[in-house]
C-alpha positions as semicolon CSV with decimal commas, in nm:
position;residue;x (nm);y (nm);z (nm)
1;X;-1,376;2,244;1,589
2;X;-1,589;2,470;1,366
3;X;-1,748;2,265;1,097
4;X;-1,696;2,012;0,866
5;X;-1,751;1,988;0,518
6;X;-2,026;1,794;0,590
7;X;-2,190;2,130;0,746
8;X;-2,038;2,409;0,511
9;X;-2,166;2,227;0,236
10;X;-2,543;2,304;0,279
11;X;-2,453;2,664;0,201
12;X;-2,666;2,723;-0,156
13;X;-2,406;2,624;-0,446
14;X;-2,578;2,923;-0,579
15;X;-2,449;3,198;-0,314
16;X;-2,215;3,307;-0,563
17;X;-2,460;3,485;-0,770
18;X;-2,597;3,703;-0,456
19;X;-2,514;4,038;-0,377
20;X;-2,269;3,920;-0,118
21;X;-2,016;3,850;-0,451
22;X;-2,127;4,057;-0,665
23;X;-1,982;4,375;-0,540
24;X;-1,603;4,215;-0,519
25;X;-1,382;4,297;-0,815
26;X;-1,137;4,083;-0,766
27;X;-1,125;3,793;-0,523
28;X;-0,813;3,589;-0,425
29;X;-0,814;3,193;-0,294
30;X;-0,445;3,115;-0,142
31;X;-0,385;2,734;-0,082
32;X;-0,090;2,624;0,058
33;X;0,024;2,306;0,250
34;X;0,058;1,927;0,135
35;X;0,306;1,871;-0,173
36;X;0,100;1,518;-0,264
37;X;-0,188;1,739;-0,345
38;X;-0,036;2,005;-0,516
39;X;-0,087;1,838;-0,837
40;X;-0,405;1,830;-0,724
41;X;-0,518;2,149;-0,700
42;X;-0,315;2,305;-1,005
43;X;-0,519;2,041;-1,247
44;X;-0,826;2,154;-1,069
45;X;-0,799;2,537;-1,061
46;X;-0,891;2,610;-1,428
47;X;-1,160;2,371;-1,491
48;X;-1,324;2,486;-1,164
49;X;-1,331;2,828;-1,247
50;X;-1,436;2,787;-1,579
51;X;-1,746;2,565;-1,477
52;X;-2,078;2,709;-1,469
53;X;-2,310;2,847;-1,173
54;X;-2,398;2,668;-0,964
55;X;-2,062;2,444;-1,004
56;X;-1,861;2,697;-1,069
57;X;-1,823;3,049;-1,073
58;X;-1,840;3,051;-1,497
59;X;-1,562;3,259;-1,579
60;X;-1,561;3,349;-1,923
61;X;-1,166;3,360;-1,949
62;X;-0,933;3,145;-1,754
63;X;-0,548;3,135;-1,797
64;X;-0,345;2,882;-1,577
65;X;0,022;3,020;-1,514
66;X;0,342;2,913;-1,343
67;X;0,205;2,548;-1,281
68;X;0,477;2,369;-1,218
69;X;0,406;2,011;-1,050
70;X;0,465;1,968;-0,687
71;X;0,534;2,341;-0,662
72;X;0,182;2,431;-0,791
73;X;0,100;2,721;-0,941
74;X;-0,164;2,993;-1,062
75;X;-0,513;3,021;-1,253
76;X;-0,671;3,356;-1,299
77;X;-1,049;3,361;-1,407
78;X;-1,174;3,703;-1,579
79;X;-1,523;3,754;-1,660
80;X;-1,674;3,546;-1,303
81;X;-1,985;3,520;-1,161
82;X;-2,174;3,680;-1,429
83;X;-2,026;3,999;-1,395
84;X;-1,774;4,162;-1,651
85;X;-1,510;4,363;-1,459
86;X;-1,512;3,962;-1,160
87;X;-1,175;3,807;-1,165
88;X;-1,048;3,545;-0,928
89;X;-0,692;3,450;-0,861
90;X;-0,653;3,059;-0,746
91;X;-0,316;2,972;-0,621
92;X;-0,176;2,708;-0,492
93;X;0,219;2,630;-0,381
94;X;0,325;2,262;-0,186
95;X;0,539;2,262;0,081
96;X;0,467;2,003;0,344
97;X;0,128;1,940;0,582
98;X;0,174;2,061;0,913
99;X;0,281;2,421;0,780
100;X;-0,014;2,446;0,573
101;X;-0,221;2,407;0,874
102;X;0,046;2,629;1,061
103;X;-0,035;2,902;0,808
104;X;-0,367;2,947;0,893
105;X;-0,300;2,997;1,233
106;X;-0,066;3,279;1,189
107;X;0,222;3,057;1,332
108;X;0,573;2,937;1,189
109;X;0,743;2,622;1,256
110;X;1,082;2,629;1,361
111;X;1,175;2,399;1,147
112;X;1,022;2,558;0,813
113;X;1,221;2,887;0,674
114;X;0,887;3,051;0,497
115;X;1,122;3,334;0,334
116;X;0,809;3,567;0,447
117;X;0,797;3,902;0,691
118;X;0,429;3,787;0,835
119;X;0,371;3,455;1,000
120;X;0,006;3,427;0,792
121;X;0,249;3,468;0,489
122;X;0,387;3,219;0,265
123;X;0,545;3,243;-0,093
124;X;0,315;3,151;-0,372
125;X;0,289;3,227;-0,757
126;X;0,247;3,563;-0,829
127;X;0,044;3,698;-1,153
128;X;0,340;3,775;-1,328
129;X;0,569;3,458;-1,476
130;X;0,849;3,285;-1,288
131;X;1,010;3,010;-1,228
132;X;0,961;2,901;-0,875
133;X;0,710;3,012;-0,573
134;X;0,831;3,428;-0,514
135;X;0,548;3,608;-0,383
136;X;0,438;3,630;0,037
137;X;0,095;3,632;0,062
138;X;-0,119;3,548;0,336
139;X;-0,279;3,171;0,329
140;X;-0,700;3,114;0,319
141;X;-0,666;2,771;0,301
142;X;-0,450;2,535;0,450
143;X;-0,437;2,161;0,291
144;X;-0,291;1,904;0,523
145;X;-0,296;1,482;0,424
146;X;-0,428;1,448;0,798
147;X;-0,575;1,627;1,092
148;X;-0,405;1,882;1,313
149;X;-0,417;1,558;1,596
150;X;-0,225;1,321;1,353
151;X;0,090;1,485;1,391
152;X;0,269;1,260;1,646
153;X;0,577;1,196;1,507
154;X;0,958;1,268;1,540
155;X;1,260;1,229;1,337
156;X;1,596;1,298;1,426
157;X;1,839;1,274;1,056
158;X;1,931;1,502;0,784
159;X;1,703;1,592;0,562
160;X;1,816;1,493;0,202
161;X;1,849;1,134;0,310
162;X;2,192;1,012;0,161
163;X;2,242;1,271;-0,016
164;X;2,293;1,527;0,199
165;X;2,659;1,673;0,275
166;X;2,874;1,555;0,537
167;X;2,844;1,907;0,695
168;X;2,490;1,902;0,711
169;X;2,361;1,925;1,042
170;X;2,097;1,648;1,190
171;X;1,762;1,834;1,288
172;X;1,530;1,684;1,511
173;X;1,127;1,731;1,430
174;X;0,896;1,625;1,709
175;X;0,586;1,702;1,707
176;X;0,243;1,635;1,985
177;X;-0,056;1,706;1,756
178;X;-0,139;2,089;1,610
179;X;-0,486;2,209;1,751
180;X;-0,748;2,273;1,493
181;X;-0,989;2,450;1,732
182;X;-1,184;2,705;1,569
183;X;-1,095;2,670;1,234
184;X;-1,386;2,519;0,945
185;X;-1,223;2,252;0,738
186;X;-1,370;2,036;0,462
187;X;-1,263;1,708;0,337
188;X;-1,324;1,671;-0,027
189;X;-1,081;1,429;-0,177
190;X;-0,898;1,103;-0,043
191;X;-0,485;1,140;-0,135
192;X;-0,362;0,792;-0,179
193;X;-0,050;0,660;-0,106
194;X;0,161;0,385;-0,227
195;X;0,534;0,236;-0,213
196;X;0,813;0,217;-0,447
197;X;1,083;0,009;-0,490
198;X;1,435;0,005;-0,636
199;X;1,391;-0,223;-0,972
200;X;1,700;-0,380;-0,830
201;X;1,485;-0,599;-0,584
202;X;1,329;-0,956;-0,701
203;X;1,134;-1,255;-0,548
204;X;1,117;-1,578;-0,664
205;X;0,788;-1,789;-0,689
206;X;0,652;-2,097;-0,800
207;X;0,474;-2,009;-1,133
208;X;0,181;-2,265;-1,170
209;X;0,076;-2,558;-1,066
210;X;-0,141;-2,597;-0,714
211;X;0,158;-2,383;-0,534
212;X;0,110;-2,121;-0,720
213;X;0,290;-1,839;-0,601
214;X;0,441;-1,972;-0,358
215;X;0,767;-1,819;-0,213
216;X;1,055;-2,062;-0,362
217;X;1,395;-2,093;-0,445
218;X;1,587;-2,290;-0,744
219;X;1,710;-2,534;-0,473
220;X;1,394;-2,624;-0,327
221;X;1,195;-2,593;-0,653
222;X;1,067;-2,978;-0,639
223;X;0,979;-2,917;-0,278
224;X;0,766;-2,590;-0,289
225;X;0,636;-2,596;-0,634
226;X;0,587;-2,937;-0,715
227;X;0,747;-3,161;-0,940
228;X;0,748;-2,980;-1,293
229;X;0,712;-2,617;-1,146
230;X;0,944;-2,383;-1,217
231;X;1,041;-2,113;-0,985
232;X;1,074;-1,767;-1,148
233;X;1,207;-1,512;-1,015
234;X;1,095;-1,157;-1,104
235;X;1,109;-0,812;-1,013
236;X;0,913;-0,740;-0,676
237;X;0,592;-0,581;-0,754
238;X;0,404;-0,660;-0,401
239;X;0,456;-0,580;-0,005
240;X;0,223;-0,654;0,253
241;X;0,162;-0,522;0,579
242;X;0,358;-0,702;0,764
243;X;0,643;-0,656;0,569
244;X;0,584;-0,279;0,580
245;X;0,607;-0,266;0,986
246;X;0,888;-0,446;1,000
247;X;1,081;-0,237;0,726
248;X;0,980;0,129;0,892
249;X;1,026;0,036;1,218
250;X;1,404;-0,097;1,164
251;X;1,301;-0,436;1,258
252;X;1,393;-0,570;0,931
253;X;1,735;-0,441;0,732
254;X;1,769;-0,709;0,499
255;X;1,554;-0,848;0,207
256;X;1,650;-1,188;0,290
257;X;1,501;-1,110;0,636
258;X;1,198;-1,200;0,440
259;X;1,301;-1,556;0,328
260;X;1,583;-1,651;0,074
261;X;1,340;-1,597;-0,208
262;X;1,447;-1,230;-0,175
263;X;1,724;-1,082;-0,343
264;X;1,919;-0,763;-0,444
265;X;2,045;-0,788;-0,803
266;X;2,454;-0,819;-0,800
267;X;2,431;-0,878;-0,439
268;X;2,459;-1,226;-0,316
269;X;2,451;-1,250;0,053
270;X;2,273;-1,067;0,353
271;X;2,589;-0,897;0,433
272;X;2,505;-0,672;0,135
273;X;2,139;-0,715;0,081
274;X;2,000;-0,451;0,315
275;X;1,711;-0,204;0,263
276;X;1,748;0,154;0,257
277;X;1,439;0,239;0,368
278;X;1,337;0,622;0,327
279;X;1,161;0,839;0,501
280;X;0,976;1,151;0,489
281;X;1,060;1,336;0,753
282;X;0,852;1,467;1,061
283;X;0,562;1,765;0,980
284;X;0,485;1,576;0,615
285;X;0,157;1,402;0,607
286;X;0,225;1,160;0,379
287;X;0,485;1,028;0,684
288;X;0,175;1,062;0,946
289;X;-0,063;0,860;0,727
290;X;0,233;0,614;0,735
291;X;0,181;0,574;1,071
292;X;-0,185;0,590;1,106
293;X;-0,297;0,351;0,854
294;X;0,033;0,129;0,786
295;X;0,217;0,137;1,138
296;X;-0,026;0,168;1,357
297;X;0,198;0,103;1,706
298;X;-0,155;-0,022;1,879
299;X;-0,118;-0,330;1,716
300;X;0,225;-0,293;1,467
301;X;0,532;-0,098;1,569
302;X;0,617;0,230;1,599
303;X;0,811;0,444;1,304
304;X;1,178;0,430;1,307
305;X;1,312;0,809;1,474
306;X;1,630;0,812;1,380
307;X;1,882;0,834;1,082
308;X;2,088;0,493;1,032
309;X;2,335;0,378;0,789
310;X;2,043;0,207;0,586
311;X;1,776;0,474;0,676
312;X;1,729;0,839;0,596
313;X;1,463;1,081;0,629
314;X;1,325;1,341;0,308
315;X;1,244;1,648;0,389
316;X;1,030;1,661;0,029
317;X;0,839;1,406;-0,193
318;X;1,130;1,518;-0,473
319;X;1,407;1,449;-0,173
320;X;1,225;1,109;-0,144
321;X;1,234;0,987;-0,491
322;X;1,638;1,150;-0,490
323;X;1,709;0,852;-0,162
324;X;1,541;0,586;-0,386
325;X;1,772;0,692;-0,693
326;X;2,073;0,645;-0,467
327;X;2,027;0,354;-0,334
328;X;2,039;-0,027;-0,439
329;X;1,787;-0,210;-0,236
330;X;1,577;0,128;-0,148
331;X;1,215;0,135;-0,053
332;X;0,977;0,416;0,001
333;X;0,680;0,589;0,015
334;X;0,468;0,860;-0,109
335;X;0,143;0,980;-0,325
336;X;0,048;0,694;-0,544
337;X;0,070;0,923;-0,860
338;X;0,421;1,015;-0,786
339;X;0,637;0,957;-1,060
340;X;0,987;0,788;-0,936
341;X;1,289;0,789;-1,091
342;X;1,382;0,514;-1,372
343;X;1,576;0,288;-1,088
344;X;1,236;0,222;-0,916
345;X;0,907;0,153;-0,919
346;X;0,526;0,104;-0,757
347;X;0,462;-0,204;-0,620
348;X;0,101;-0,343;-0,466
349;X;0,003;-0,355;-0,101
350;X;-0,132;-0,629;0,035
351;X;-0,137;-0,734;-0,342
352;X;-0,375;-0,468;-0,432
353;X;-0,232;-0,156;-0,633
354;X;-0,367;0,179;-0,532
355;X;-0,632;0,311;-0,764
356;X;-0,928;0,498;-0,711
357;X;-1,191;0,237;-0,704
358;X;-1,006;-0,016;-0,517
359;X;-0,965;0,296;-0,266
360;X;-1,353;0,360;-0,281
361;X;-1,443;-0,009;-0,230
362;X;-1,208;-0,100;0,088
363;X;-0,936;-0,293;-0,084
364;X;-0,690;-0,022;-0,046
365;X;-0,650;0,103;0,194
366;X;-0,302;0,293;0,247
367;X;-0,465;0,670;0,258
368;X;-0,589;0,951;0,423
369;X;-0,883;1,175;0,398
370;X;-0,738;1,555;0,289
371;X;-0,837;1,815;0,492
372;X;-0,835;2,159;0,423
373;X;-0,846;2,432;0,684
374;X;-1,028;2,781;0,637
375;X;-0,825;3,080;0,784
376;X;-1,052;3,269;0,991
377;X;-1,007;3,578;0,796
378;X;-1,144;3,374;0,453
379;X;-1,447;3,246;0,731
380;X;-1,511;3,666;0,783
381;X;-1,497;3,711;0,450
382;X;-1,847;3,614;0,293
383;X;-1,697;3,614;-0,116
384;X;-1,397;3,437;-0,009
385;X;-1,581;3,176;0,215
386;X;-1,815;3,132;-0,055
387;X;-1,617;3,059;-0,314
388;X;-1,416;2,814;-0,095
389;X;-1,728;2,629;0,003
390;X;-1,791;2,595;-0,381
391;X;-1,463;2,518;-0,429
392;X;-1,513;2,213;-0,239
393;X;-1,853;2,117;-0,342
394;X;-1,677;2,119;-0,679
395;X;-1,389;1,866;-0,585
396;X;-1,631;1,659;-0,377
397;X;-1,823;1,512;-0,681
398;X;-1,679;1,275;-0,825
399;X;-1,826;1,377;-1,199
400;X;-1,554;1,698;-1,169
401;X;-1,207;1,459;-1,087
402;X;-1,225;1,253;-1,467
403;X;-0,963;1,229;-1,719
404;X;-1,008;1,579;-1,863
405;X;-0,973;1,759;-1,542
406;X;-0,652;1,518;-1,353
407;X;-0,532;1,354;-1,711
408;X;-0,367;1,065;-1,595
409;X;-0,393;1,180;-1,195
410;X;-0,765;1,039;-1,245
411;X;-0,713;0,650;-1,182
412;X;-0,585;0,730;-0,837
413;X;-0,757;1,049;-0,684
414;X;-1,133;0,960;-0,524
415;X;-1,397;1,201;-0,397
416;X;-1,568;1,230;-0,062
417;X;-1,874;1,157;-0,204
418;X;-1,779;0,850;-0,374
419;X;-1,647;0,659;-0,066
420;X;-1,771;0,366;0,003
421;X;-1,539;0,299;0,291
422;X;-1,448;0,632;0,501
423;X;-1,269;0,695;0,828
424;X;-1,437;0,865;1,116
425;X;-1,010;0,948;1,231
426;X;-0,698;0,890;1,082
427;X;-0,603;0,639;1,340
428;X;-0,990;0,467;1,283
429;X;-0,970;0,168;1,008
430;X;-1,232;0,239;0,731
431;X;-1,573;0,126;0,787
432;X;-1,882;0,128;0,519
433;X;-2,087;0,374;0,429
434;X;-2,356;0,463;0,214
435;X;-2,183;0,683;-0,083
436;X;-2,311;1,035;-0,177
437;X;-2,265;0,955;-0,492
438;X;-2,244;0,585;-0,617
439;X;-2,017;0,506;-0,863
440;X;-1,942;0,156;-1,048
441;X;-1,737;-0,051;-0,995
């Protein structure tokens, strides 16, 4: 490796101002990679380049175009740096992790069309309006969930889970980990992840009484509760890990594999209770943090490879949220500010739901530190690389993610420098550490 973050950032917030900048008219930042952090980056890009040296580069007009959710989009700053005639263009599209690093190496994956001519190409925003990602440009910085090593997995299924046409052929996606070597990177945010559940899925428990809780059913009521205890049953709002293991790795097909206190609404015995689990497919990060920091197969089981009746791999976070629509009894995963369709919904893990400070504080702890790789031609490229580096000085304080620059993406999205738990590897568990920046609770 190059350097981290924790090296770039020593560069002088203030570089920007030098002569190194000041001679660029017009400077361009390309981002391209994970679609959880697409959001991300398209709330960022204005307020970033509207903040003031040294946070910013303080330009005096900013216009954000073409945003347009998990597809990302455009902000152009006019006016930067101090200087009149400075603009910057800061684009970002989502596609999936492993390309984004891909991009930055100048190499395709055979299992990604890019729609580009060059392999350092992808399609982003242009400066002109549409709809949809339409212009190739080449990629400075490539944003991946996990490192280049965490790419392990393989999948083996079609890849708009059960909705895909008959004719649709099964691809297999097998990766051995993408080498980084070379390349800087910087880790400035933490992307949480979460799971959602078809509403159709409920648990009974005992409510009160010293069994509180407790997993019951109306039959054995007196028995598990407590005389006087009711057992309630309500719509599941909670898996643990244990339940998650078993579920990915096709140990576990039905609800009631969990006890009788599960259910499927309308569905009365296991016959038709299963779980349609659903995948992301192979290449996406949010499926290798899955099996980093949820599976782990040192000491879990290893992720499910192939398509069943009751399991069906996403080739997109959209494609994801499509399999949970479709299916009574569906469970997935993805960024914990996704928004899923009116059928489902976010449960807890471990009984803890996935918010920023419980992330910070090691209660949650389903995520992964982003990465972002530097193309070697932004590294050569002192304005570029400079603006990058303050780019992620910017997102690394946790004073710049609040509610006016995410909205409501705030509650979930945590800062480098506010971790007070932090992973030296995706496959390490978090440990403590003393926090750049402290925050409360």
């Amino acid at each position: 490796m190059k350097k981290s973050i924790k090296q770039s950032l020593v560069v002088a917030a203030g570089v920007l101002s030098v002569a190194g900048i000041a001679q660029a008219a017009t400077i361009d930042v390309n981002l391209y990679g994970a679609s959880a952090e697409a959001t991300l980056w398209s709330a960022l890009s204005g307020p970033f380049l509207q903040a003031a040296a040294p946070a910013g580069p303080g330009c005096t007009n900013v216009v954000v175009k073409n945003s347009g959710g998990s597809a990302g989009g455009i902000a152009t700053g006019t006016g930067c740096n101090g200087a009149a005639n400075d603009t910057i263009n800061f684009r970002y599209t989502g596609k999936n992790s492993i390309d984004g690093i891909l991009s930055v190496k100048g190499q395709v994956d055979p299992n990604v069309t890019t729609g580009c001519t060059n392999n350092t190409d992808r399609k982003l925003f242009g400066t002109t309006a549409s709809a949809a990602p339409d212009t190739c440009l080449p990629i400075d910085v490539g944003a991946s969930d996990v490192h280049g090593d965490a790419f392990i997995q393989r999948t083996y299924g079609q890849l708009k889970g059960p909705l895909a046409a008959a004719a649709d052929p099964y691809v297999t996606r097998s990766y051995t980990g993408i080498s980084t070597t070379g390349l800087n990177f910087y880790r400035p945010v933490v992307v949480p992840f979460a799971f959602f559940v078809d509403n159709s899925v409920s648990v009974s428990k005992c409510s009160g009484g010293a069994h509180d809780g407790n997993l019951c059913t109306t039959a054995t009521a007196a028995t598990d509760c407590g005389a006087g205890i009711s057992c309630v049953s309500a719509q599941l709002d909670n898996i643990n890990r244990e339940m998650a293991v078993n579920i990915f790795s096709g140990n576990a097909m039905f609800w009631s594999d969990f006890g009788a206190s599960y259910t499927v609404t309308g569905k009365t015995s296991q016959v038709n209770d299963n779980i349609t689990a659903c995948f992301r497919a192979a290449g996406s990060g949010t499926h290798a943090t899955l099996d980093a920091a949820v599976m782990n197969k040192g000491w879990g089981a290893p992720l499910l490879q192939n398509q069943t009746v009751y399991a069906f791999f996403n080739d997109a976070t959209s494609d994801l949220m499509n399999c949970l629509g479709a299916r009574t009894g569906s469970i997935g995963y993805a960024d914990a500010d996704a928004t899923p369709p009116a059928t489902a919904h976010v449960v807890k893990y471990n009984g803890i739901p996935a918010r920023r400070n419980t992330i910070r504080n090691g209660n949650y702890d389903f995520w992964s530190a982003q990465t972002l790789f530097e193309s070697s031609a932004a590294a050569g490229n002192a304005a570029k690389h400079n603006l990058i580096v303050q780019l992620n000085n910017y997102a690394s304080n946790p004073a710049n993610l609040n509610s006016t620059t995410l909205a409501s993406k705030a509650p979930y999205w945590a800062t480098a420098n506010e971790m007070v738990y932090g992973k030296g590897t995706d496959f390490t568990y978090p440990a403590w550490q003393l926090p750049a920046s402290p925050m409360t609770p």
